[in-house]
Amino acid sequence: MVAQVIDGKAFAAKVRAQVADQVAKLKEENGITPGLAVVLVGEDPASQVYVRSKGKMTVEVGMNSYEHKLDVDTSEADLLALIDKLNNDPAVHGILVQLPLPKHLDEDLVINSIDPAKDVDGFHISNVGLLGTGQKSMVPCTPLGCLMMLREHHGSLSGMDAVVIGRSNIVGKPMAQLLLGDSCTVTIAHSRTKDLPDVVRRADIVVAAVGRPEMVPGEWIKEGATVIDVGINRIDAPEKGTNEDGSVKTRLVGDVHYASASTRAGAITPVPGGVGPMTIACLLANTLTACSRANDLPEPEGLTA
Amino acid sequence: MVAQVIDGKAFAAKVRAQVADQVAKLKEENGITPGLAVVLVGEDPASQVYVRSKGKMTVEVGMNSYEHKLDVDTSEADLLALIDKLNNDPAVHGILVQLPLPKHLDEDLVINSIDPAKDVDGFHISNVGLLGTGQKSMVPCTPLGCLMMLREHHGSLSGMDAVVIGRSNIVGKPMAQLLLGDSCTVTIAHSRTKDLPDVVRRADIVVAAVGRPEMVPGEWIKEGATVIDVGINRIDAPEKGTNEDGSVKTRLVGDVHYASASTRAGAITPVPGGVGPMTIACLLANTLTACSRANDLPEPEGLTA
């Protein structure tokens, strides 16, 4: 069996197009333009790249993008004051504070100061609690993206055996809640799991979110299973030669050994080009959802959990 | 193999004795008496019995018990005003609103109006979110009781395969979070699970929380597994004869078929006398925990998740 490749890049583009359509409709029919505020503290290069991409795509789907770049030494009080302002700004429907924050800032405190209704990252404890009790919430972007891909591929997930490898607050745990919400039988595995190969082997759906390069070999995958690989790990790739400075070139791999897994899986997301592109698409979807709710309009179809 | 019976009645008494010891210490060393406020709206007979038991045991461990009995027609505004008063009363460390509420009252709204730090039932969405992200929280009493019994029996649960049958917000889901917090590999099964016997057969720990009499037969239980039966179901017991009015006598059974399961399990909780008595004991433990936190004192040892 050769697995169908789940093309995250193409699917993310489709999701962004859906968002753009609905944004256009919102503007035309209701005179409302969704707005996303992104707050970046400091000059971490990776964070700067993310924030730039987010801003660019926000504008591309027709939303307003508000970027707030603060000095690395910004005080907690100043950051909280900015968030308070954004919480009270009716033009801002989504607020995202780019993580990680500099060490002198309390991330939990900062995240929980965002109005839960504008918390488009879905990290506020109220949103975790709402998701955990099956209520309407803002859902973290990466697991929401994984859920959308699974629904797109399978239609109903009801009754499927799903295994989530990894129990992080950002991916593993909300992913398990989402799969449970879609009536999968859900197993959460992690570093203390006794017989991980056996646990993975019984799954119709495997979501790997550990951050260890290629730790899931193809032989663990049940014939025909769907594999969602959340890991994005950079490893040395001596076969690609060296850079000008003599260092070995690198490449990105997932948590799943793609070559072997794709001979057994029914469908699989590649790395790169799988889950990754879905994250920003879901951020835009969440912003649209937040805007619709703030204006008592129906939820955007197909873009929520 | 004949299963060891996990005596919930005896263990609950031990937990209450621990609470009483620590309450005595709190009074002596800090001059503080923990207080639990219970709010009952209407005259549901079962709720009246629960509230009476809770009040009695609260006093027995040396705490103050405040009972607020409101008319069945109490308005939402009046109920919220009472909760606000209790939230601001420094003598009240725990607040419990007895469920179910009469239909004209919004349960979610009422529960979420309780100060999360005083929410000894652990139902406030902030507490769900804190538990769901591995932070300090108030933990729902029944799953906390199950966890305490499992820890008492096994010591460490790390790496054990646990299956929770049932995905309610009150038992199944928080139970799964607690087992995950203790590093079990956790599977959540439910009515849509395809092959429940197979799922249960691979578990070292089975927590049944469905509310269907004797739905788990002994043959599903892995030899030596620990079985925690949360179900309390009343069924006809014609073998006991009839009541004076001619109706058939009844008896209580769990979600597990006890007679057959106890020939295979390593340990099992009976019904009645298993999980049931632990719930009020954990309510008292939570009230003590809330009181300790409110006064910046160390967490009561062995009584929290």
Coordinates of C-alpha atoms in Angstrom, one line a residue:
Chain A
M1 CA 0.0 0.0 0.0
V2 CA 1.3 3.5 -0.8
A3 CA -0.2 6.1 1.4
Q4 CA -2.2 9.0 0.0
V5 CA -0.4 12.2 0.8
I6 CA -2.5 14.7 2.7
D7 CA -1.3 17.9 1.2
G8 CA -1.4 20.4 4.0
K9 CA -0.2 23.3 1.8
A10 CA -3.1 22.9 -0.6
F11 CA -5.6 22.3 2.1
A12 CA -4.4 25.3 4.1
A13 CA -4.8 27.4 0.9
K14 CA -8.4 26.1 0.6
V15 CA -9.1 27.0 4.2
R16 CA -7.7 30.5 3.7
A17 CA -9.8 30.9 0.5
Q18 CA -12.9 29.9 2.6
V19 CA -12.0 32.5 5.2
A20 CA -11.4 35.1 2.5
D21 CA -14.9 34.4 1.0
Q22 CA -16.6 34.7 4.3
V23 CA -14.6 37.9 5.2
A24 CA -15.8 39.4 1.9
K25 CA -19.3 38.5 2.8
L26 CA -19.0 40.0 6.3
K27 CA -17.8 43.2 4.8
E28 CA -20.4 43.4 2.2
E29 CA -23.4 42.3 4.2
N30 CA -22.6 43.5 7.6
G31 CA -19.9 46.2 7.1
I32 CA -17.6 44.4 9.5
T33 CA -13.9 43.7 8.9
P34 CA -12.3 41.1 11.2
G35 CA -9.2 42.4 12.9
L36 CA -6.3 40.4 14.3
A37 CA -3.8 42.0 16.7
V38 CA -0.4 40.3 17.1
V39 CA 1.9 41.2 19.9
L40 CA 5.6 40.5 19.7
V41 CA 8.0 41.2 22.6
G42 CA 11.6 41.3 21.7
E43 CA 13.5 40.3 18.6
D44 CA 13.6 36.5 18.5
P45 CA 14.4 35.7 14.8
A46 CA 12.0 32.8 14.6
S47 CA 9.2 34.7 16.2
Q48 CA 9.8 37.6 13.8
V49 CA 9.4 35.3 10.9
Y50 CA 6.1 33.8 12.3
V51 CA 4.7 37.3 13.0
R52 CA 5.6 38.5 9.5
S53 CA 3.8 35.5 7.9
K54 CA 0.8 35.9 10.1
G55 CA 0.5 39.6 9.3
K56 CA 0.9 38.9 5.5
M57 CA -1.8 36.2 5.4
T58 CA -4.1 38.2 7.6
V59 CA -4.1 41.0 5.1
E60 CA -4.4 38.5 2.1
V61 CA -7.7 37.1 3.4
G62 CA -9.0 40.7 3.7
M63 CA -8.7 41.2 7.5
N64 CA -7.1 44.0 9.3
S65 CA -3.7 43.2 10.9
Y66 CA -2.5 45.1 13.9
E67 CA 1.1 44.4 14.8
H68 CA 2.5 45.6 18.1
K69 CA 6.2 45.1 18.5
L70 CA 7.5 45.8 21.9
D71 CA 11.0 46.2 23.3
V72 CA 12.5 43.1 24.8
D73 CA 12.7 44.9 28.2
T74 CA 8.9 45.8 28.2
S75 CA 7.5 45.5 31.7
E76 CA 4.7 43.2 32.6
A77 CA 2.6 46.1 33.5
D78 CA 3.0 47.8 30.1
L79 CA 2.3 44.5 28.3
L80 CA -0.9 43.9 30.4
A81 CA -2.0 47.5 29.7
L82 CA -1.6 46.9 26.0
I83 CA -3.7 43.7 26.2
D84 CA -6.3 45.5 28.2
K85 CA -6.5 48.1 25.4
L86 CA -6.9 45.4 22.8
N87 CA -9.5 43.6 24.9
N88 CA -11.5 46.8 24.8
D89 CA -11.0 47.7 21.2
P90 CA -14.0 46.7 19.1
A91 CA -12.0 46.6 15.9
V92 CA -9.8 43.9 17.3
H93 CA -11.5 40.4 17.3
G94 CA -8.5 38.3 17.9
I95 CA -5.4 38.8 20.0
L96 CA -2.3 36.7 19.7
V97 CA 0.8 37.1 22.0
Q98 CA 3.7 35.5 20.2
L99 CA 5.4 32.9 22.5
P100 CA 7.9 32.4 23.9
L101 CA 8.0 35.7 25.9
P102 CA 11.2 37.0 27.5
K103 CA 11.9 35.3 30.8
H104 CA 10.9 38.3 33.0
L105 CA 7.3 38.0 31.8
D106 CA 4.9 35.5 33.3
E107 CA 3.4 33.7 30.2
D108 CA 0.4 32.2 32.1
L109 CA -0.5 35.6 33.6
V110 CA -0.2 37.3 30.2
I111 CA -2.2 34.7 28.3
N112 CA -4.9 34.6 30.9
S113 CA -5.3 38.4 30.7
I114 CA -6.5 38.1 27.1
D115 CA -10.3 38.3 26.8
P116 CA -11.2 34.5 26.3
A117 CA -13.5 35.5 23.4
K118 CA -10.5 37.1 21.6
D119 CA -8.0 34.4 22.5
V120 CA -7.4 33.0 19.0
D121 CA -4.6 30.8 20.2
G122 CA -7.0 29.0 22.5
F123 CA -4.5 29.0 25.4
H124 CA -6.6 30.8 28.0
I125 CA -7.6 28.5 30.8
S126 CA -11.3 29.3 30.2
N127 CA -10.9 28.1 26.7
V128 CA -9.2 25.0 27.8
G129 CA -12.0 24.4 30.3
L130 CA -14.7 25.1 27.6
L131 CA -13.1 22.7 25.2
G132 CA -12.6 20.2 28.1
T133 CA -16.4 20.2 28.8
G134 CA -17.5 20.1 25.1
Q135 CA -18.6 23.7 25.0
K136 CA -18.0 26.4 22.4
S137 CA -14.5 27.7 22.8
M138 CA -11.5 29.1 20.9
V139 CA -9.5 26.0 19.9
P140 CA -5.7 25.9 19.6
C141 CA -4.7 26.3 16.0
T142 CA -2.4 23.3 15.4
P143 CA -4.8 20.6 16.8
L144 CA -7.7 22.4 15.0
G145 CA -5.8 22.1 11.8
C146 CA -5.2 18.4 12.4
L147 CA -8.9 17.9 13.1
M148 CA -9.9 19.6 9.9
M149 CA -7.5 17.5 7.8
L150 CA -8.9 14.3 9.5
R151 CA -12.5 15.3 8.9
E152 CA -11.7 16.3 5.3
H153 CA -10.1 12.9 4.7
H154 CA -12.6 10.7 6.6
G155 CA -15.8 12.5 6.9
S156 CA -17.0 11.2 10.3
L157 CA -14.4 10.1 12.8
S158 CA -16.9 8.4 15.1
G159 CA -15.8 5.2 16.6
M160 CA -12.3 5.3 15.2
D161 CA -9.3 4.3 17.4
A162 CA -7.1 7.4 17.7
V163 CA -3.8 7.6 19.5
V164 CA -2.2 10.9 20.3
I165 CA 1.5 10.6 21.1
G166 CA 2.6 13.5 23.3
R167 CA 0.7 15.3 26.1
S168 CA 1.6 18.9 25.7
N169 CA -0.9 21.6 26.6
I170 CA -0.5 23.2 23.1
V171 CA -1.0 20.1 20.9
G172 CA -1.4 16.7 22.6
K173 CA -4.0 17.4 25.2
P174 CA -6.4 19.6 23.1
M175 CA -6.0 17.2 20.2
A176 CA -7.2 14.4 22.5
Q177 CA -10.2 16.5 23.5
L178 CA -11.1 17.3 19.8
L179 CA -10.9 13.6 18.8
L180 CA -13.0 12.7 21.8
G181 CA -15.5 15.4 20.8
D182 CA -15.7 13.7 17.4
S183 CA -16.4 10.4 19.2
C184 CA -13.1 8.7 18.6
T185 CA -11.9 6.2 21.2
V186 CA -8.8 8.2 22.3
T187 CA -5.6 7.0 23.8
I188 CA -3.0 9.5 25.0
A189 CA 0.5 8.0 25.0
H190 CA 3.8 9.7 26.1
S191 CA 7.3 9.1 27.3
R192 CA 6.1 6.9 30.2
T193 CA 4.0 4.6 28.0
K194 CA 5.3 1.1 28.4
D195 CA 4.8 -0.4 25.0
L196 CA 4.4 2.4 22.5
P197 CA 4.7 0.3 19.4
D198 CA 1.8 -1.8 20.5
V199 CA -0.3 1.2 21.4
V200 CA 0.4 2.8 18.0
R201 CA -0.3 -0.5 16.1
R202 CA -3.9 -0.6 17.2
A203 CA -4.7 2.9 16.0
D204 CA -6.8 3.9 13.0
I205 CA -5.5 7.5 13.5
V206 CA -2.1 8.4 14.8
V207 CA -1.3 11.9 15.7
A208 CA 2.4 12.3 16.6
A209 CA 3.3 15.5 18.6
V210 CA 6.4 14.8 20.5
G211 CA 9.2 16.7 18.8
R212 CA 11.6 13.8 18.4
P213 CA 12.9 13.3 14.8
E214 CA 11.5 10.2 13.1
M215 CA 10.7 8.4 16.4
V216 CA 7.7 6.5 15.0
P217 CA 8.9 3.9 12.5
G218 CA 6.7 2.6 9.7
E219 CA 6.5 -0.8 11.3
W220 CA 4.4 0.6 14.2
I221 CA 1.7 1.9 11.8
K222 CA -1.3 -0.3 11.3
E223 CA -1.9 -1.1 7.6
G224 CA -4.2 1.6 6.2
A225 CA -4.1 4.0 9.3
T226 CA -4.1 7.8 8.9
V227 CA -1.0 9.4 10.2
I228 CA -0.9 13.1 11.2
D229 CA 2.7 14.2 11.9
V230 CA 2.9 17.4 14.0
G231 CA 6.6 17.2 14.6
I232 CA 8.9 19.7 12.8
N233 CA 12.5 18.7 13.6
R234 CA 15.7 19.9 11.9
I235 CA 18.3 17.3 11.5
D236 CA 21.7 17.1 9.8
A237 CA 21.6 16.0 6.2
P238 CA 25.2 15.2 5.2
E239 CA 23.8 13.8 1.9
K240 CA 23.0 17.4 0.9
G241 CA 26.7 18.4 1.5
T242 CA 28.0 21.4 3.4
N243 CA 27.2 25.1 3.6
E244 CA 29.7 27.8 2.7
D245 CA 30.9 27.9 6.3
G246 CA 31.7 24.2 6.2
S247 CA 28.7 23.2 8.4
V248 CA 26.6 20.3 7.4
K249 CA 23.4 21.1 5.6
T250 CA 20.1 20.3 7.4
R251 CA 16.6 19.2 6.5
L252 CA 13.2 19.1 8.2
V253 CA 11.7 15.8 9.3
G254 CA 8.6 14.9 11.4
D255 CA 8.1 12.7 14.4
V256 CA 7.3 9.9 12.0
H257 CA 9.7 8.1 9.7
Y258 CA 8.0 9.2 6.5
A259 CA 9.5 6.8 4.0
S260 CA 8.6 3.6 5.9
A261 CA 5.3 4.9 7.3
S262 CA 4.1 5.9 3.9
T263 CA 4.4 2.2 2.7
R264 CA 1.9 1.2 5.4
A265 CA -0.4 4.1 6.2
G266 CA -3.6 4.8 4.2
A267 CA -2.9 8.5 4.3
I268 CA -0.1 10.6 5.8
T269 CA 0.9 14.2 6.2
P270 CA 4.4 15.1 5.0
V271 CA 6.9 17.3 6.8
P272 CA 7.2 20.0 5.6
G273 CA 4.0 20.7 3.8
G274 CA 1.6 18.8 6.2
V275 CA 0.3 20.2 9.5
G276 CA 2.6 23.2 9.4
P277 CA 0.7 25.4 6.9
M278 CA -2.6 24.6 8.6
T279 CA -1.6 26.4 11.8
I280 CA -1.8 30.0 10.4
A281 CA -4.9 29.1 8.3
C282 CA -6.6 28.0 11.5
L283 CA -5.5 31.2 13.2
L284 CA -7.3 33.1 10.5
A285 CA -10.3 30.8 10.9
N286 CA -10.4 31.5 14.6
T287 CA -10.2 35.2 14.1
L288 CA -13.2 35.0 11.8
T289 CA -15.0 32.8 14.3
A290 CA -14.3 35.3 17.1
C291 CA -15.5 38.2 14.9
S292 CA -18.7 36.3 14.0
R293 CA -19.4 35.5 17.7
A294 CA -18.7 39.1 18.8
N295 CA -21.3 40.2 16.3
D296 CA -23.9 37.5 17.1
L297 CA -23.6 36.1 13.6
P298 CA -23.6 32.4 12.8
E299 CA -20.4 30.4 13.2
P300 CA -18.4 30.2 10.0
E301 CA -19.2 26.9 8.4
G302 CA -16.5 24.2 8.4
L303 CA -14.0 26.3 10.1
T304 CA -14.6 25.5 13.8
A305 CA -14.4 22.4 16.0
Chain B
M1 CA -7.5 -15.3 41.5
V2 CA -9.9 -13.6 44.0
A3 CA -9.7 -9.9 43.9
Q4 CA -8.7 -7.8 46.9
V5 CA -11.7 -5.7 47.8
I6 CA -10.9 -2.0 48.0
D7 CA -13.0 -0.9 51.0
G8 CA -14.1 2.6 50.1
K9 CA -16.0 3.0 53.3
A10 CA -12.9 2.3 55.4
F11 CA -10.7 4.4 53.2
A12 CA -13.1 7.3 53.2
A13 CA -13.1 7.2 57.0
K14 CA -9.3 7.3 57.0
V15 CA -9.4 10.3 54.6
R16 CA -11.9 12.1 56.9
A17 CA -9.7 11.3 59.9
Q18 CA -6.7 12.9 58.1
V19 CA -8.8 15.9 57.3
A20 CA -10.0 16.1 60.9
D21 CA -6.3 16.0 62.1
Q22 CA -5.3 18.8 59.8
V23 CA -8.3 20.9 60.7
A24 CA -7.4 20.5 64.4
K25 CA -3.9 21.6 63.6
L26 CA -5.1 24.6 61.6
K27 CA -7.3 25.7 64.5
E28 CA -4.6 25.3 67.0
E29 CA -1.6 26.7 65.1
N30 CA -3.3 29.3 62.9
G31 CA -6.6 30.0 64.6
I32 CA -8.4 29.2 61.3
T33 CA -11.5 27.0 61.0
P34 CA -12.3 25.9 57.4
G35 CA -15.9 26.6 56.4
L36 CA -18.0 24.9 53.7
A37 CA -21.2 26.6 52.4
V38 CA -23.7 24.3 50.7
V39 CA -26.5 25.9 48.7
L40 CA -29.7 23.8 48.0
V41 CA -32.4 25.2 45.8
G42 CA -35.8 23.4 46.1
E43 CA -36.7 20.2 47.8
D44 CA -35.5 17.3 45.7
P45 CA -35.5 14.4 48.2
A46 CA -32.2 12.9 47.0
S47 CA -30.5 16.3 47.1
Q48 CA -31.8 16.9 50.6
V49 CA -30.2 13.6 51.7
Y50 CA -26.9 14.5 50.1
V51 CA -26.9 18.0 51.7
R52 CA -27.7 16.5 55.1
S53 CA -24.8 14.0 54.9
K54 CA -22.4 16.7 53.7
G55 CA -23.4 19.0 56.6
K56 CA -23.1 16.3 59.1
M57 CA -19.6 15.1 58.0
T58 CA -18.4 18.7 57.6
V59 CA -19.1 19.3 61.3
E60 CA -17.7 15.9 62.3
V61 CA -14.2 16.8 60.9
G62 CA -14.3 20.1 62.8
M63 CA -15.2 22.5 60.0
N64 CA -18.0 25.0 60.0
S65 CA -21.0 24.1 57.8
Y66 CA -23.2 26.8 56.4
E67 CA -26.4 25.5 54.8
H68 CA -28.4 27.8 52.6
K69 CA -31.8 26.3 51.6
L70 CA -33.6 28.4 49.0
D71 CA -37.1 28.1 47.7
V72 CA -37.6 26.2 44.5
D73 CA -38.8 29.5 42.8
T74 CA -35.7 31.4 43.8
S75 CA -34.7 33.7 40.9
E76 CA -31.3 33.5 39.2
A77 CA -30.5 37.0 40.4
D78 CA -31.1 36.1 44.1
L79 CA -29.0 32.9 43.7
L80 CA -26.2 34.8 42.1
A81 CA -26.4 37.5 44.8
L82 CA -26.0 34.8 47.5
I83 CA -23.0 33.3 45.7
D84 CA -21.4 36.7 45.4
K85 CA -21.9 37.1 49.2
L86 CA -20.3 33.7 49.8
N87 CA -17.4 34.5 47.4
N88 CA -16.6 37.6 49.5
D89 CA -17.1 35.9 52.9
P90 CA -13.7 35.1 54.4
A91 CA -15.2 32.5 56.7
V92 CA -16.3 30.5 53.7
H93 CA -13.5 28.5 52.0
G94 CA -15.6 26.2 49.9
I95 CA -18.9 26.7 48.1
L96 CA -21.0 23.9 46.7
V97 CA -24.2 24.4 44.8
Q98 CA -26.2 21.2 45.0
L99 CA -27.1 19.9 41.5
P100 CA -29.4 19.5 39.7
L101 CA -30.9 23.0 39.9
P102 CA -34.5 23.7 39.0
K103 CA -34.9 24.2 35.3
H104 CA -35.3 28.0 35.3
L105 CA -31.8 28.4 36.6
D106 CA -28.7 28.2 34.2
E107 CA -26.4 25.7 35.8
D108 CA -23.3 26.7 33.8
L109 CA -23.8 30.4 34.7
V110 CA -24.4 29.6 38.4
I111 CA -21.4 27.3 38.7
N112 CA -19.1 29.7 36.8
S113 CA -20.1 32.5 39.2
I114 CA -18.4 30.7 42.1
D115 CA -14.9 32.0 42.9
P116 CA -12.8 29.3 41.3
A117 CA -10.6 29.2 44.5
K118 CA -13.8 28.2 46.5
D119 CA -15.2 25.9 43.8
V120 CA -14.8 22.7 45.9
D121 CA -16.8 20.7 43.3
G122 CA -14.2 21.5 40.7
F123 CA -16.8 22.3 38.0
H124 CA -15.9 25.9 37.2
I125 CA -14.4 26.1 33.7
S126 CA -11.3 27.7 35.1
N127 CA -10.7 24.7 37.3
V128 CA -11.3 22.4 34.3
G129 CA -8.8 24.4 32.4
L130 CA -6.2 24.4 35.2
L131 CA -6.6 20.6 35.6
G132 CA -6.4 20.2 31.8
T133 CA -3.1 22.0 31.7
G134 CA -1.6 20.3 34.7
Q135 CA -1.8 23.3 37.1
K136 CA -3.1 23.5 40.6
S137 CA -6.8 23.4 40.6
M138 CA -9.9 22.3 42.5
V139 CA -10.5 18.7 41.3
P140 CA -14.0 17.1 41.1
C141 CA -14.6 14.9 44.1
T142 CA -15.5 11.6 42.6
P143 CA -12.5 11.3 40.3
L144 CA -10.3 12.6 43.0
G145 CA -11.5 9.8 45.3
C146 CA -10.8 7.2 42.6
L147 CA -7.3 8.6 42.2
M148 CA -6.7 8.4 45.9
M149 CA -7.8 4.8 46.0
L150 CA -5.6 3.9 43.1
R151 CA -2.6 5.6 44.6
E152 CA -3.2 3.9 47.9
H153 CA -3.4 0.5 46.3
H154 CA -0.5 0.9 43.7
G155 CA 1.8 3.6 44.9
S156 CA 3.0 5.0 41.6
L157 CA 0.6 4.7 38.6
S158 CA 3.3 5.7 36.1
G159 CA 3.2 3.7 32.8
M160 CA 0.1 1.8 33.6
D161 CA -2.5 1.3 30.9
A162 CA -5.7 2.9 32.2
V163 CA -9.1 2.8 30.5
V164 CA -11.9 5.2 31.5
I165 CA -15.3 4.1 30.3
G166 CA -17.5 7.1 30.0
R167 CA -16.8 10.7 29.0
S168 CA -18.9 12.8 31.3
N169 CA -17.7 16.2 32.4
I170 CA -18.1 15.2 36.1
V171 CA -16.3 11.9 36.1
G172 CA -14.9 10.5 32.9
K173 CA -13.0 13.4 31.5
P174 CA -11.5 14.7 34.8
M175 CA -10.6 11.1 35.7
A176 CA -8.7 10.8 32.4
Q177 CA -6.8 14.1 33.1
L178 CA -5.9 12.8 36.6
L179 CA -4.6 9.5 35.3
L180 CA -2.6 11.3 32.6
G181 CA -1.2 13.6 35.3
D182 CA 0.0 10.4 37.1
S183 CA 1.6 9.3 33.9
C184 CA -0.8 6.5 32.9
T185 CA -1.3 5.7 29.2
V186 CA -5.0 6.7 29.2
T187 CA -7.7 5.6 26.9
I188 CA -11.2 7.1 27.0
A189 CA -13.9 4.8 25.8
H190 CA -17.6 5.5 25.4
S191 CA -20.8 4.5 23.7
R192 CA -19.3 4.9 20.2
T193 CA -16.3 2.7 21.0
K194 CA -16.1 -0.1 18.4
D195 CA -14.7 -3.0 20.4
L196 CA -15.2 -2.1 24.1
P197 CA -14.3 -5.7 25.3
D198 CA -11.0 -5.5 23.6
V199 CA -10.2 -2.0 24.9
V200 CA -11.0 -3.0 28.5
R201 CA -9.0 -6.3 28.2
R202 CA -5.8 -4.5 27.7
A203 CA -6.1 -2.2 30.8
D204 CA -4.2 -2.5 34.0
I205 CA -6.7 0.0 35.5
V206 CA -10.4 0.1 34.5
V207 CA -12.5 3.0 35.7
A208 CA -16.2 2.4 34.8
A209 CA -18.3 5.6 34.9
V210 CA -21.3 5.1 32.6
G211 CA -24.3 4.5 34.7
R212 CA -25.4 1.2 33.1
P213 CA -26.0 -1.6 35.5
E214 CA -23.4 -4.4 35.3
M215 CA -22.5 -3.5 31.7
V216 CA -18.8 -4.7 32.1
P217 CA -18.7 -8.5 32.6
G218 CA -15.8 -10.2 34.3
E219 CA -14.6 -11.7 31.1
W220 CA -13.6 -8.3 29.8
I221 CA -11.2 -7.7 32.7
K222 CA -7.5 -8.5 32.3
E223 CA -6.3 -11.0 34.9
G224 CA -5.0 -9.0 37.9
A225 CA -6.3 -5.6 36.8
T226 CA -7.6 -3.0 39.2
V227 CA -11.3 -2.1 38.7
I228 CA -12.8 1.1 40.0
D229 CA -16.6 1.0 39.7
V230 CA -18.1 4.5 39.8
G231 CA -21.6 3.4 38.8
I232 CA -24.4 3.3 41.3
N233 CA -27.5 1.8 39.7
R234 CA -30.7 0.6 41.4
I235 CA -32.1 -2.6 39.9
D236 CA -35.0 -4.9 40.7
A237 CA -34.1 -7.7 43.1
P238 CA -37.0 -10.1 43.0
E239 CA -34.8 -12.6 45.0
K240 CA -35.3 -10.2 47.9
G241 CA -39.1 -10.5 47.7
T242 CA -41.6 -7.6 47.6
N243 CA -42.2 -4.5 49.6
E244 CA -45.4 -4.0 51.6
D245 CA -47.0 -2.2 48.7
G246 CA -46.4 -5.3 46.5
S247 CA -43.5 -3.7 44.5
V248 CA -40.4 -5.7 44.0
K249 CA -37.5 -5.0 46.3
T250 CA -34.4 -3.4 44.7
R251 CA -30.6 -3.4 45.2
L252 CA -27.7 -1.3 44.2
V253 CA -25.2 -2.5 41.6
G254 CA -22.3 -0.9 39.8
D255 CA -21.4 -0.6 36.1
V256 CA -19.3 -3.7 36.5
H257 CA -20.6 -7.2 37.1
Y258 CA -19.0 -7.7 40.5
A259 CA -19.3 -11.4 41.0
S260 CA -17.5 -12.3 37.7
A261 CA -15.1 -9.4 37.7
S262 CA -13.9 -10.2 41.2
T263 CA -12.7 -13.6 40.0
R264 CA -10.3 -12.0 37.5
A265 CA -9.4 -8.6 38.9
G266 CA -6.5 -8.1 41.2
A267 CA -8.4 -5.5 43.2
I268 CA -12.0 -4.1 42.8
T269 CA -14.2 -1.6 44.5
P270 CA -17.6 -2.9 45.5
V271 CA -21.0 -1.1 45.0
P272 CA -22.1 0.1 47.5
G273 CA -19.1 0.8 49.7
G274 CA -16.5 1.6 47.1
V275 CA -16.3 4.9 45.3
G276 CA -19.5 6.3 46.8
P277 CA -18.2 7.1 50.3
M278 CA -15.1 8.7 48.9
T279 CA -17.0 11.5 47.3
I280 CA -17.9 13.4 50.4
A281 CA -14.5 12.6 52.0
C282 CA -12.9 14.4 49.0
L283 CA -15.3 17.3 49.3
L284 CA -14.0 17.8 52.8
A285 CA -10.4 17.4 51.6
N286 CA -11.0 20.0 48.9
T287 CA -12.5 22.4 51.4
L288 CA -9.4 22.0 53.6
T289 CA -7.2 22.5 50.5
A290 CA -9.1 25.7 49.5
C291 CA -8.7 27.0 53.1
S292 CA -5.0 26.2 53.1
R293 CA -4.5 28.0 49.8
A294 CA -6.6 31.0 50.9
N295 CA -4.2 31.4 53.9
D296 CA -1.0 30.8 52.0
L297 CA -0.4 27.6 53.9
P298 CA 1.1 24.4 52.5
E299 CA -1.2 22.0 50.6
P300 CA -2.6 19.3 52.9
E301 CA -0.5 16.3 52.3
G302 CA -2.0 13.3 50.5
L303 CA -5.3 15.0 50.0
T304 CA -4.8 16.7 46.6
A305 CA -4.2 15.6 43.1

